[in-house]
Short mmCIF file of C-alpha atoms in Angstrom, two decimals:
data_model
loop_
_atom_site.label_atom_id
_atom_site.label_comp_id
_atom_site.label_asym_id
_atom_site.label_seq_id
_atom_site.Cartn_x
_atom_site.Cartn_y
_atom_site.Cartn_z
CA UNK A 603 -127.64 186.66 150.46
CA UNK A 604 -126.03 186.60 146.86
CA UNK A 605 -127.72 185.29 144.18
CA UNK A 606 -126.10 181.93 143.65
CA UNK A 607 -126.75 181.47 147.17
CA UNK A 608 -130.89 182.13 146.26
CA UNK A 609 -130.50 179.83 143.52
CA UNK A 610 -129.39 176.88 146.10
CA UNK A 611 -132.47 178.10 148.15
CA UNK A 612 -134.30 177.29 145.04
CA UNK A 613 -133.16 174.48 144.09
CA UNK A 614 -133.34 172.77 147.45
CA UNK A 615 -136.84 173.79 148.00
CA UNK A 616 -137.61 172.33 144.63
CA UNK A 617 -135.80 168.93 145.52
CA UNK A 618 -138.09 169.72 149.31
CA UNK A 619 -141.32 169.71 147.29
CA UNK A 620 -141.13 166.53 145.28
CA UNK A 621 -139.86 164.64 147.84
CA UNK A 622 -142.80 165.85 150.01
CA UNK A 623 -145.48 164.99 147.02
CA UNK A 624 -143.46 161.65 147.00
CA UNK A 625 -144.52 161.10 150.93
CA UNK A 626 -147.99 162.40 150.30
CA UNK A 627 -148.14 159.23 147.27
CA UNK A 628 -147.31 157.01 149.92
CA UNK A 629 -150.24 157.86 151.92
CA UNK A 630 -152.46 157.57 149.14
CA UNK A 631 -151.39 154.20 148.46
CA UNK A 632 -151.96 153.67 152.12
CA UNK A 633 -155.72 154.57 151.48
CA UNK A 634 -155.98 152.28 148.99
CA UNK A 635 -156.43 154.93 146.08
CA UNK A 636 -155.41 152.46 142.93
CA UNK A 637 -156.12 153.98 140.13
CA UNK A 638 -153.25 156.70 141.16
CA UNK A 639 -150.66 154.04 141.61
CA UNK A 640 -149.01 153.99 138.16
CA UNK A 641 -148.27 157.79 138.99
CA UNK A 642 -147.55 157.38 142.45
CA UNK A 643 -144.72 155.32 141.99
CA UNK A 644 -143.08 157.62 139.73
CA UNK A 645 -143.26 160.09 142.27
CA UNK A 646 -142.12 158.38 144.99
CA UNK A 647 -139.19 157.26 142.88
CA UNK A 648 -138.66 160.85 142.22
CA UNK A 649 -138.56 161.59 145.98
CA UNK A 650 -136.26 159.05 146.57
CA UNK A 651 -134.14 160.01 143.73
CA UNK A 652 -133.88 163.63 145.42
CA UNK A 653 -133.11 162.06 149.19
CA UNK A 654 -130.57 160.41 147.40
CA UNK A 655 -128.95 163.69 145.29
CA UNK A 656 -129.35 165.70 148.47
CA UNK A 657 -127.03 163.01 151.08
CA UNK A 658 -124.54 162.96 148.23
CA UNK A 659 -123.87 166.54 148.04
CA UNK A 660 -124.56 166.80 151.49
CA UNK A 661 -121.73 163.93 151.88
CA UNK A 662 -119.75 165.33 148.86
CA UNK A 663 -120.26 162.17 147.27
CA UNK A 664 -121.11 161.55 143.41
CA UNK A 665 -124.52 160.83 142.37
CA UNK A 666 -124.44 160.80 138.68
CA UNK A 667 -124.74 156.76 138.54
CA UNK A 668 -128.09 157.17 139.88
CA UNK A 669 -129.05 158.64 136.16
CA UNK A 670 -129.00 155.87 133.75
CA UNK A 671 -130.94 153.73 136.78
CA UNK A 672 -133.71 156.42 136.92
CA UNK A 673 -133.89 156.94 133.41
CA UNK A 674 -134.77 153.07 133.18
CA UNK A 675 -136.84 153.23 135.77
CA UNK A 676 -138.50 156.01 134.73
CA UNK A 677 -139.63 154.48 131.53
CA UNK A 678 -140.95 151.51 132.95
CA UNK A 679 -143.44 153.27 134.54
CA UNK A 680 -144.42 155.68 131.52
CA UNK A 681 -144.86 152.39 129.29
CA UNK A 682 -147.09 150.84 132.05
CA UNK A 683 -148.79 154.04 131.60
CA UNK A 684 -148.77 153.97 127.76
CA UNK A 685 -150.36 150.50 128.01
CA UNK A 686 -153.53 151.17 129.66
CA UNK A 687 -154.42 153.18 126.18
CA UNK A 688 -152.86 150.55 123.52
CA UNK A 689 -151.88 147.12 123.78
CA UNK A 690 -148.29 147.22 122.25
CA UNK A 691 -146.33 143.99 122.75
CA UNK A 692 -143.32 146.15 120.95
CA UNK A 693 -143.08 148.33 123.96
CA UNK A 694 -141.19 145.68 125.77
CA UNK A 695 -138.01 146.06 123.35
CA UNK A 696 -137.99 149.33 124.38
CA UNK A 697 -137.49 148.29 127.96
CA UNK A 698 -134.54 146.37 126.59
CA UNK A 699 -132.75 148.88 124.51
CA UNK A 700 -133.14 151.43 127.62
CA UNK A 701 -131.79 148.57 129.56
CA UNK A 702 -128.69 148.40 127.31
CA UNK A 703 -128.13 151.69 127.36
CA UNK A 704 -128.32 152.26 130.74
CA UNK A 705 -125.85 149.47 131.02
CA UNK A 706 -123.89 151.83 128.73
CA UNK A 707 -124.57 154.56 130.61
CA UNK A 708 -123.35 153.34 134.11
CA UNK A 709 -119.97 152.11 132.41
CA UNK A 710 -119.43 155.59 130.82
CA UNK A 711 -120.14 157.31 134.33
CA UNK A 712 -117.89 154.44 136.61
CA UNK A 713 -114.66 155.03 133.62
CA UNK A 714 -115.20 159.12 133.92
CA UNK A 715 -117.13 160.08 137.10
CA UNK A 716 -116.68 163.56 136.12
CA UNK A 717 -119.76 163.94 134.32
CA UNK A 718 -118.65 164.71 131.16
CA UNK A 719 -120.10 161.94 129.18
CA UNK A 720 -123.33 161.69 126.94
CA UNK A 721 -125.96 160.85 128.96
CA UNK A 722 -127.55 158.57 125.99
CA UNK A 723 -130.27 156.33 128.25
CA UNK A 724 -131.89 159.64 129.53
CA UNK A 725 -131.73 161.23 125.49
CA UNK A 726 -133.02 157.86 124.01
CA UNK A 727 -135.60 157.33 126.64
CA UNK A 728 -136.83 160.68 126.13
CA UNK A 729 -137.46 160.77 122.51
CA UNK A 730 -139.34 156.93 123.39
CA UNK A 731 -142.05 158.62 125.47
CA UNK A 732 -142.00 161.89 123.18
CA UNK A 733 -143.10 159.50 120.20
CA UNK A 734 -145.68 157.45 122.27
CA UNK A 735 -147.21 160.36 123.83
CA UNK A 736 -147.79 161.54 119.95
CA UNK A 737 -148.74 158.25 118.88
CA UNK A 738 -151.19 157.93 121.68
CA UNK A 739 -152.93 161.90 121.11
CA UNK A 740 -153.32 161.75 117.37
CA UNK A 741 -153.87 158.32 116.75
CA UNK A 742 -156.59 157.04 119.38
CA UNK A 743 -159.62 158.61 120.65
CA UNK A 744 -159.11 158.98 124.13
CA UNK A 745 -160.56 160.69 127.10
CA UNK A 746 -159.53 164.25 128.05
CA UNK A 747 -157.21 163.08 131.09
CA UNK A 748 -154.76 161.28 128.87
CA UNK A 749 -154.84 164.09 126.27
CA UNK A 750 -154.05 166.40 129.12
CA UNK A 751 -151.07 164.01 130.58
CA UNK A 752 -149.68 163.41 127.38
CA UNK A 753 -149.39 166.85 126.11
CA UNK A 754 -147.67 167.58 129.50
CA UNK A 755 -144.77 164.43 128.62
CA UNK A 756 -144.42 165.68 124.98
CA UNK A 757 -143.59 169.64 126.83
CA UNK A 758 -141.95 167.85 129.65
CA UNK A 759 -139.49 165.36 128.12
CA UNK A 760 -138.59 167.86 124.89
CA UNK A 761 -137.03 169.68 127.71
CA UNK A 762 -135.65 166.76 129.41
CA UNK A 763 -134.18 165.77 125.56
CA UNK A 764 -132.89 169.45 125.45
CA UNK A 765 -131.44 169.16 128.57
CA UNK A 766 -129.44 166.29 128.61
CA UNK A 767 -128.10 166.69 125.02
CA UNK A 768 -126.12 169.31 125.85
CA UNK A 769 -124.91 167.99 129.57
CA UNK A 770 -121.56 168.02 128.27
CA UNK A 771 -121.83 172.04 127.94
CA UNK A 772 -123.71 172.51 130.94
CA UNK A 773 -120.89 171.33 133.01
CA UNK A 774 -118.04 173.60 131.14
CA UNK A 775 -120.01 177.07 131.73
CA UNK A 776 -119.94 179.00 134.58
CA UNK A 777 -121.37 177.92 138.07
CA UNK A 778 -123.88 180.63 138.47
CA UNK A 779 -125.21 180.04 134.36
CA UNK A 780 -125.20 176.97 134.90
CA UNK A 781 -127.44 177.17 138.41
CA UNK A 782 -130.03 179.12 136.53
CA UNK A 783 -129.98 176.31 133.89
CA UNK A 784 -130.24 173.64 136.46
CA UNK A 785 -133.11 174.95 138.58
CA UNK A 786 -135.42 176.07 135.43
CA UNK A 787 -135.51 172.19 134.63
CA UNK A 788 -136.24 171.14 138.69
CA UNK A 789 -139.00 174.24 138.39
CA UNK A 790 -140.24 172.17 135.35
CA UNK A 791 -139.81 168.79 137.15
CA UNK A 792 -141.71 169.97 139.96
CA UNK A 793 -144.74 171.56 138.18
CA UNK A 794 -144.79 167.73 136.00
CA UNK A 795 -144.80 166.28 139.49
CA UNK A 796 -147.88 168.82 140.47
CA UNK A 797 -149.56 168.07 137.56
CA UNK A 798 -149.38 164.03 138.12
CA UNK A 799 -149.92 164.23 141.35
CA UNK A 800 -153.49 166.13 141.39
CA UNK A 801 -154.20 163.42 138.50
CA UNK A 802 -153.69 160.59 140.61
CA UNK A 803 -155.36 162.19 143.62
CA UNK A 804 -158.20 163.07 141.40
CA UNK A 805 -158.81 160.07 139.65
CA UNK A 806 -157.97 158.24 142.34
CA UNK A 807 -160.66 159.94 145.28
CA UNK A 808 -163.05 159.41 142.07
CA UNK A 809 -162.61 155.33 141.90
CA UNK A 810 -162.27 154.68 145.81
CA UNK A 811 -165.92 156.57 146.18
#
């Protein structure tokens, strides 16, 4: 086994992993644990995002529309998030400028389904939750668990920022660079996942006894 080879390994068991935590959210919902549902939704639309990446390049088919439309939906949930600590009205715009530029986004990809376009939603969205998670940590006095959480989205989605500003020179370097590349951000995805997940199941288990 070469080592692009154990970087597919890698990245496929890293794809395997949140689509498993995405099953296990299901269950929890199942068991009625609702104080981890704001969390367990991301997850499980992480999971699904992944079943989805892994048929297309199992089918050879392209995937990259599915970006702009997880990006949205991504930020949905983070503001319904943000909104159990501050009532902000204003966070609805942001729901329609990520709208928009998903919009944007999805145009960009259908005209040039190469890839090599700026993936702005994902950028924009990303600096959105950067600045509430910020906002929300040095601003407002709040309990330890959302400290925690929101430290993890400023480290998270910096890299996510990062990452998707420079898509455009990610996909002109070489395959095996670019593998390495690719699977430190799933490694990072999945250990945000982790870290989520054990939140919900935590506070969750807490409220239900």
């Amino acid at each position: 086994m070469n080592f692009l080879e154990i970087l597919k390994n890698i990245s496929f068991t890293a794809s395997t992993t949140t689509i498993i935590i995405g099953c296990i959210c299901v269950l929890l919902w199942l068991t009625k644990f609702r104080e981890s549902s704001i969390f367990s939704k991301y997850l499980l639309l992480c999971a699904l995002t992944e079943i989805v990446n892994l048929y297309g390049a199992h089918a050879k088919m392209e995937t990259l529309m599915i970006i702009p439309i997880f990006s949205f939906l991504e930020l949905l949930v983070f503001i319904n998030y943000f909104k159990t600590q501050f009532a902000a009205k204003k966070l609805n715009i942001l729901l329609l400028i990520s709208a928009a530029l998903a919009v944007v986004d999805a145009f960009l990809i259908y005209y040039n389904p190469t890839g090599s376009v700026f993936v702005i939603s994902r950028v924009c969205n990303s600096i959105f939750l950067i600045v509430m998670a910020f906002y929300s940590i040095f601003y407002l006095q709040l309990p330890k668990r959302y400290v925690r959480i929101n430290f993890a989205i400023i480290l998270y989605f910096s890299l996510t920022f990062v990452h998707f500003l420079v898509w455009n020179m990610l996909l002109n370097i070489k395959e095996q660079e670019i593998f390495i590349i690719w699977i430190t951000y799933s490694l990072a995805c999945v250990v945000f996942n982790f870290l989520l997940f054990f939140d919900s199941w935590k506070f969750g288990k807490i409220h239900k006894l």
